[in-house]
Short mmCIF file of C-alpha atoms and ligand atoms in Angstrom, two decimals:
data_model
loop_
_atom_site.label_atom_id
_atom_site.label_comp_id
_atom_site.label_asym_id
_atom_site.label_seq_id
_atom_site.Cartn_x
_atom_site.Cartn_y
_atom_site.Cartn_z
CA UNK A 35 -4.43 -5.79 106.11
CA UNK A 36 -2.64 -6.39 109.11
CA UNK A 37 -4.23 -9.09 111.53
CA UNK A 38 -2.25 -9.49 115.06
CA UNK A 39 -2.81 -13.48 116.44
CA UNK A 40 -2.23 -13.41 119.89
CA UNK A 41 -1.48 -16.53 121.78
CA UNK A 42 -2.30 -15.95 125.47
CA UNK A 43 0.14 -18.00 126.62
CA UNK A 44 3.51 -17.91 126.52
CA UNK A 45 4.43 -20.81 125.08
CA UNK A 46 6.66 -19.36 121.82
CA UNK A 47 6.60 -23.05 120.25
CA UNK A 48 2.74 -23.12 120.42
CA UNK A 49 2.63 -19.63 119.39
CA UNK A 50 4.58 -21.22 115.84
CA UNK A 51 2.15 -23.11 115.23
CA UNK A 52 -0.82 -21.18 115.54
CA UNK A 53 1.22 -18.67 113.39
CA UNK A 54 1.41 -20.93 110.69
CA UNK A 55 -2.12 -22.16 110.63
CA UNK A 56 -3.43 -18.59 110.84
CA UNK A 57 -1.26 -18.21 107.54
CA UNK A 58 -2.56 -21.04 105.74
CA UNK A 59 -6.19 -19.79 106.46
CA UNK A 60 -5.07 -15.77 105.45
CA UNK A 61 -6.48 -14.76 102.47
CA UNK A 62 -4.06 -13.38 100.04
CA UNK A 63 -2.57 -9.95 101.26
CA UNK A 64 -3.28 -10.84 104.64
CA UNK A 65 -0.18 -10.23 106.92
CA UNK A 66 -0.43 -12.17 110.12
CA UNK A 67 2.13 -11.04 113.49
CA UNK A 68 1.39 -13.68 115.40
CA UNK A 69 2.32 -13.32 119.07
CA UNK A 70 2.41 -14.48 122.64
CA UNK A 71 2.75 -11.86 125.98
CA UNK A 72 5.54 -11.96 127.71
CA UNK A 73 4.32 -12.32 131.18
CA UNK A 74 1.74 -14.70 132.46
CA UNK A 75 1.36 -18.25 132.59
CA UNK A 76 2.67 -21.36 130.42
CA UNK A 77 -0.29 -22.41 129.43
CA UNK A 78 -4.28 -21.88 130.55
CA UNK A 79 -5.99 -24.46 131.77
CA UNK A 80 -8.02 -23.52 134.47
CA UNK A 81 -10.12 -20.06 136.10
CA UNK A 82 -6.38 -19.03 137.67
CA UNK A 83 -4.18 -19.11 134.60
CA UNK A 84 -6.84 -17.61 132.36
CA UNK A 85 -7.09 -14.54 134.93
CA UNK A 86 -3.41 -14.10 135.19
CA UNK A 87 -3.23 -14.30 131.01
CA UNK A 88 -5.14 -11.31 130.82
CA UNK A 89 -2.89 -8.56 131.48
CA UNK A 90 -0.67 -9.93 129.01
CA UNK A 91 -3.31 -9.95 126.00
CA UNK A 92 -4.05 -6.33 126.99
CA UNK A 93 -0.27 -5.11 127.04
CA UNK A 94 0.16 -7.67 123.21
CA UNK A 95 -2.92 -5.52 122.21
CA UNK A 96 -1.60 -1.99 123.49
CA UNK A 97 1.99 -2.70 121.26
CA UNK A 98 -0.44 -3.97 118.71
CA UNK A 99 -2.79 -0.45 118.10
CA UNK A 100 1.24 1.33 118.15
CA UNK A 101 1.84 -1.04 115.36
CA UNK A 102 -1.35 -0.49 113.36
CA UNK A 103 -3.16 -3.65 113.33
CA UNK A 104 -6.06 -3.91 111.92
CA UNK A 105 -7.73 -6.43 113.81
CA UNK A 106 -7.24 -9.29 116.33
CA UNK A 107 -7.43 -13.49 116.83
CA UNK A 108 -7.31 -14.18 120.62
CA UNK A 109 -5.87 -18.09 120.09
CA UNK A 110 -7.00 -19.57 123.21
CA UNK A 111 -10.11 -21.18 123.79
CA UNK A 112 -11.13 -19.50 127.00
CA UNK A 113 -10.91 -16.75 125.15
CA UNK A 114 -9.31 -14.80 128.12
CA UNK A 115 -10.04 -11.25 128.27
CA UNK A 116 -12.58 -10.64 125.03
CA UNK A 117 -14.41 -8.15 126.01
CA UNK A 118 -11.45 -5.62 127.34
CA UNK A 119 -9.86 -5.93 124.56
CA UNK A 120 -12.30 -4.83 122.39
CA UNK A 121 -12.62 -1.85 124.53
CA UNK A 122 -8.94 -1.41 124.02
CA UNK A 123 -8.85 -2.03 120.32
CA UNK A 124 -9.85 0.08 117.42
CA UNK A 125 -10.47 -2.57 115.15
CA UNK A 126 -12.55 -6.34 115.52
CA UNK A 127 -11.47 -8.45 118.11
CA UNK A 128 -12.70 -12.49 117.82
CA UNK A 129 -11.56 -15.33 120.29
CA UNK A 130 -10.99 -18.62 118.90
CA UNK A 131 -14.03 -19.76 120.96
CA UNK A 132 -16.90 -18.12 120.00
CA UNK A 133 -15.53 -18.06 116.38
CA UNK A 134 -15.63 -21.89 116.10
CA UNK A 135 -18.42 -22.12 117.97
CA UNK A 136 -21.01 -19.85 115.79
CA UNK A 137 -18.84 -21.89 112.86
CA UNK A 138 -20.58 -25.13 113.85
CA UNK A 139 -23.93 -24.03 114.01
CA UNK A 140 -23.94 -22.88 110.84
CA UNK A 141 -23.15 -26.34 109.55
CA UNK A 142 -24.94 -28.77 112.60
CA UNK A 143 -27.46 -28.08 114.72
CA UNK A 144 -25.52 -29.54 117.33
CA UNK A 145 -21.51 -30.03 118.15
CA UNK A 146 -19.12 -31.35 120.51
CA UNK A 147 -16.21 -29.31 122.05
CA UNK A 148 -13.29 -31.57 122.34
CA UNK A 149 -10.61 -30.45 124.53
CA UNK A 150 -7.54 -30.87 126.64
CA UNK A 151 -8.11 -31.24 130.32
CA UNK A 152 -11.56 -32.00 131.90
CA UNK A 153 -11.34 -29.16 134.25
CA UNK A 154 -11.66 -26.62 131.79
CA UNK A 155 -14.75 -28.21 130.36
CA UNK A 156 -17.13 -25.92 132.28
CA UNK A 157 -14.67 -22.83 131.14
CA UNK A 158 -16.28 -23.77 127.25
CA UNK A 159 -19.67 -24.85 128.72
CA UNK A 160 -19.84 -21.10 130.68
CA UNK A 161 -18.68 -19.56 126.93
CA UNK A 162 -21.52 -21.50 125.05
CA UNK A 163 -24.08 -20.05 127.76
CA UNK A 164 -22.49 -16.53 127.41
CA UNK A 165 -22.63 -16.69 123.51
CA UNK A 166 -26.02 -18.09 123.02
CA UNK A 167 -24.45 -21.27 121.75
CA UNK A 168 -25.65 -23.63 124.80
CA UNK A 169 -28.76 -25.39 122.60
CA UNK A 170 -26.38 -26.08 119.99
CA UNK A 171 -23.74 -27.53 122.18
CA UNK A 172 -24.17 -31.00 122.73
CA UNK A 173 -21.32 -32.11 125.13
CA UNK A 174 -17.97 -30.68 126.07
CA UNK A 175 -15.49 -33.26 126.17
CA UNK A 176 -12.23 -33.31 128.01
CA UNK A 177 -9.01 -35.74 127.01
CA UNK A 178 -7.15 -35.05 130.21
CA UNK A 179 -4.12 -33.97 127.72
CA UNK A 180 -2.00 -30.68 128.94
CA UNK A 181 -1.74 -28.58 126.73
CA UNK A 182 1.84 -28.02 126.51
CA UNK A 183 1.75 -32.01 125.27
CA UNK A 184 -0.12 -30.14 121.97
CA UNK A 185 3.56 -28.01 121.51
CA UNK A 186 4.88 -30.78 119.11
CA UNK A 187 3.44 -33.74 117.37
CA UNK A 188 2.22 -36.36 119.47
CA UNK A 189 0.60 -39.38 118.39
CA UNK A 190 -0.57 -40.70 121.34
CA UNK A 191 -2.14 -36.90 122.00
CA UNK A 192 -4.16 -37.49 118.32
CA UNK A 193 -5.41 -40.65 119.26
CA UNK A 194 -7.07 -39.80 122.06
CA UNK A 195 -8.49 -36.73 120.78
CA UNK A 196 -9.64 -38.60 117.40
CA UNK A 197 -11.61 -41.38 120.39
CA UNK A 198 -13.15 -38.70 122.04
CA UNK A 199 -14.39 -37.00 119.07
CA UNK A 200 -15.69 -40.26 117.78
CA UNK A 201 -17.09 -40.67 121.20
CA UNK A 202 -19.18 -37.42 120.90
CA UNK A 203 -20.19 -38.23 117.55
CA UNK A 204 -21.58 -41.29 118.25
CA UNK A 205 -23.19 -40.91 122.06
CA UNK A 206 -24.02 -37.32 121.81
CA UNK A 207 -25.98 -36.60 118.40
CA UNK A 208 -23.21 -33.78 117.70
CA UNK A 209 -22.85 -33.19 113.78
CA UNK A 210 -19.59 -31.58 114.01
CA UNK A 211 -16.42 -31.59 116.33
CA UNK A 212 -15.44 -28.00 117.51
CA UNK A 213 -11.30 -28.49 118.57
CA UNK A 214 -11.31 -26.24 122.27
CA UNK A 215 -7.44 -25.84 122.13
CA UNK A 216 -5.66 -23.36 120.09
CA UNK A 217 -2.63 -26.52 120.24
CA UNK A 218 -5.19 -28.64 118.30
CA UNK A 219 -4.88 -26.09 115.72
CA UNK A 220 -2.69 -28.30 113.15
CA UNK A 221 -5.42 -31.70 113.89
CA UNK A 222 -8.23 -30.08 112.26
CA UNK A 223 -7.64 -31.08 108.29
CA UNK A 224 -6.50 -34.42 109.50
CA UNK A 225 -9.50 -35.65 111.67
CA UNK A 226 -12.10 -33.86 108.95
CA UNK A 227 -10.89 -36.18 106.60
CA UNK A 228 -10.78 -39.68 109.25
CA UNK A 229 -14.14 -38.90 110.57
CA UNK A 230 -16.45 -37.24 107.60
CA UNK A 231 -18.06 -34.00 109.03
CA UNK A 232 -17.36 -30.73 110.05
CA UNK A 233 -14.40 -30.30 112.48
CA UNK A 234 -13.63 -26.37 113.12
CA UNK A 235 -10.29 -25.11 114.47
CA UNK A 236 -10.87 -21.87 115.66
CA UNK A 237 -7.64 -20.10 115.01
CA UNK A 238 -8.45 -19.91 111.10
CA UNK A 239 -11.96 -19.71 111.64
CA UNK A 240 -11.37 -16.35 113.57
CA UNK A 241 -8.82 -15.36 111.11
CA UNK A 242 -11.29 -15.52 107.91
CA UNK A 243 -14.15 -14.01 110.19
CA UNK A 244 -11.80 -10.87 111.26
CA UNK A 245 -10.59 -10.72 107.71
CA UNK A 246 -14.10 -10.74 106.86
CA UNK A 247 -15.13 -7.61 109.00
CA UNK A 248 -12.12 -5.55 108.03
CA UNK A 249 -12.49 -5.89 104.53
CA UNK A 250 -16.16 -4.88 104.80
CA UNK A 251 -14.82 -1.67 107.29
CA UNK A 252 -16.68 -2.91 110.44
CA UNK A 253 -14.54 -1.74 113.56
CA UNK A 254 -15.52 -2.78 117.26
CA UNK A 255 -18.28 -0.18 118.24
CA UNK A 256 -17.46 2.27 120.51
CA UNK A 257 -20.64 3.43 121.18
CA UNK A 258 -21.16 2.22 125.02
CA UNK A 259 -19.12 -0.80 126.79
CA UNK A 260 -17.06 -0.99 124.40
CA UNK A 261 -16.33 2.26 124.29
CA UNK A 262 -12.33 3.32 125.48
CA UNK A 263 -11.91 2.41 128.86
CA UNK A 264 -11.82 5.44 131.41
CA UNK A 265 -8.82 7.12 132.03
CA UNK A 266 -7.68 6.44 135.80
CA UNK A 267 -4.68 6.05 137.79
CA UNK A 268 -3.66 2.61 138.19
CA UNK A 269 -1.38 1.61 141.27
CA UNK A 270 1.16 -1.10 142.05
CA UNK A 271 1.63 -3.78 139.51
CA UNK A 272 -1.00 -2.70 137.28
CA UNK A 273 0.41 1.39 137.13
CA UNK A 274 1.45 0.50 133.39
CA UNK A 275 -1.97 -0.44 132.27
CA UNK A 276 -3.71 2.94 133.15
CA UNK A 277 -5.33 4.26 129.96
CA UNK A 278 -4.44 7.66 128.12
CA UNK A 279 -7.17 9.48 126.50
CA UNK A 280 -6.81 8.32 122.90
CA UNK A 281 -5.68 11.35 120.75
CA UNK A 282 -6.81 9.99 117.29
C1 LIG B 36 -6.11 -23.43 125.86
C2 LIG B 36 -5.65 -22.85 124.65
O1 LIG B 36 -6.28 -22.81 123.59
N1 LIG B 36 -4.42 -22.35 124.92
C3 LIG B 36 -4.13 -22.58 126.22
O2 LIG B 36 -3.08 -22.25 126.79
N2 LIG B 36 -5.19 -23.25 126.79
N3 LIG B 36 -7.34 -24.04 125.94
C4 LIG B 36 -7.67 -25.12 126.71
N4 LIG B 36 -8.94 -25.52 126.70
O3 LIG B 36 -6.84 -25.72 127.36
#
């Protein structure tokens, strides 16, 4: 099967990395494309950016159906745009979010978010609330790191993280550590294995769970909202997203 990992941002070195961790959680047979728009902000980290990054997941996704893929990893933990691109896609669509999220409560009954800066805190804490996940959330915590400092290695950028996760394992009761940055993507094996419980990177998490669904041949419903969106013109900057009826 063919699985498209989009990157919201347009960061092309982040977009490497979450490539190759998507690979290493594939299951054999499993090509990955993984792939970043090419308009919209740097990175997303706050209400603005994540807006703006929407377009550009729908236009990844539109190139994406022309290429046949069967399903979709949006690698960003606001998970920017979810729900229209399920309307746009044929096959599952999962964001990074509410894949690790559901993750942990399988294996805790309560987890920590740890993620980059403290503004976007309430971004995760208004995705537990929409997924159901707020009583298993026990704290979102924010580093104050940007998230184009989680391009390359950074040592200084694991320590903290590895503190506040210790942090949230010790003051808030959380049983496992859910990673709220697609750039933490490469931490996850590391700080399982320093701190002893469940820590859930959402970028392979979403990978086996969309794997998961395609093998079993469950596509995104398109029985009401998710349905294709409505043909309509479109004006001004947006003229190239108005929708076609869908001939097959
Ligand atoms: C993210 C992420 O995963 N990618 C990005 O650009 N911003 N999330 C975050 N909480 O900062």
């Amino acid at each position: 099967m063919r699985l498209c990992v989009i990157n919201p941002n347009t960061s092309s070195a982040m977009t490497l990395k979450i490539g190759e961790q998507a690979r290493r959680a594939a299951g054999p047979g499993t090509e990955i494309l993984a792939v970043n728009p090419d308009m919209g902000p740097a990175s997303i980290e706050s209400h603005y950016d994540d807006a703006v990054a929407v377009l550009g997941v729908l236009d990844v996704i539109r190139r994406g159906e022309a290429q046949g893929c069967d399903g979709y990893v949006l690698a960003c933990f606001g998970d920017p745009g979810l729900a229209a691109a399920r309307e746009a896609a044929r096959g599952p669509v999962i964001g990074i979010a509410e894949a690790a999220m559901h993750a942990a409560s399988f294996v805790a009954t309560g987890f920590s978010v740890v993620t980059t800066l403290t503004r976007t805190c309430v971004i995760a804490e208004h995705l537990a609330e929409a997924y159901g996940m707020a009583r298993f959330c026990r704290s979102v915590r924010g580093t104050d790191i940007p998230v184009l400092d989680l391009e390359h290695d950074d040592p200084a950028a694991y320590a903290e993280i590895l503190a506040a996760c210790r942090r949230a394992l010790s003051e808030d009761r959380s049983g496992a550590i859910v990673l709220g940055c697609a750039g933490m993507s490469d931490l996850a094996l590391r700080l399982r294995t320093e701190l002893g419980v469940p820590v859930i990177d959402g970028v392979g998490m979403a990978v086996r769970l969309v794997e998961s669904l395609v093998a079993l041949g469950i596509a995104t419903s398109k029985q009401g909202d998710y349905a294709d969106p409505i043909p309509k013109p479109y004006t001004g900057l947006t003229a190239g997203f108005a929708r076609t009826a869908r001939t097959a």
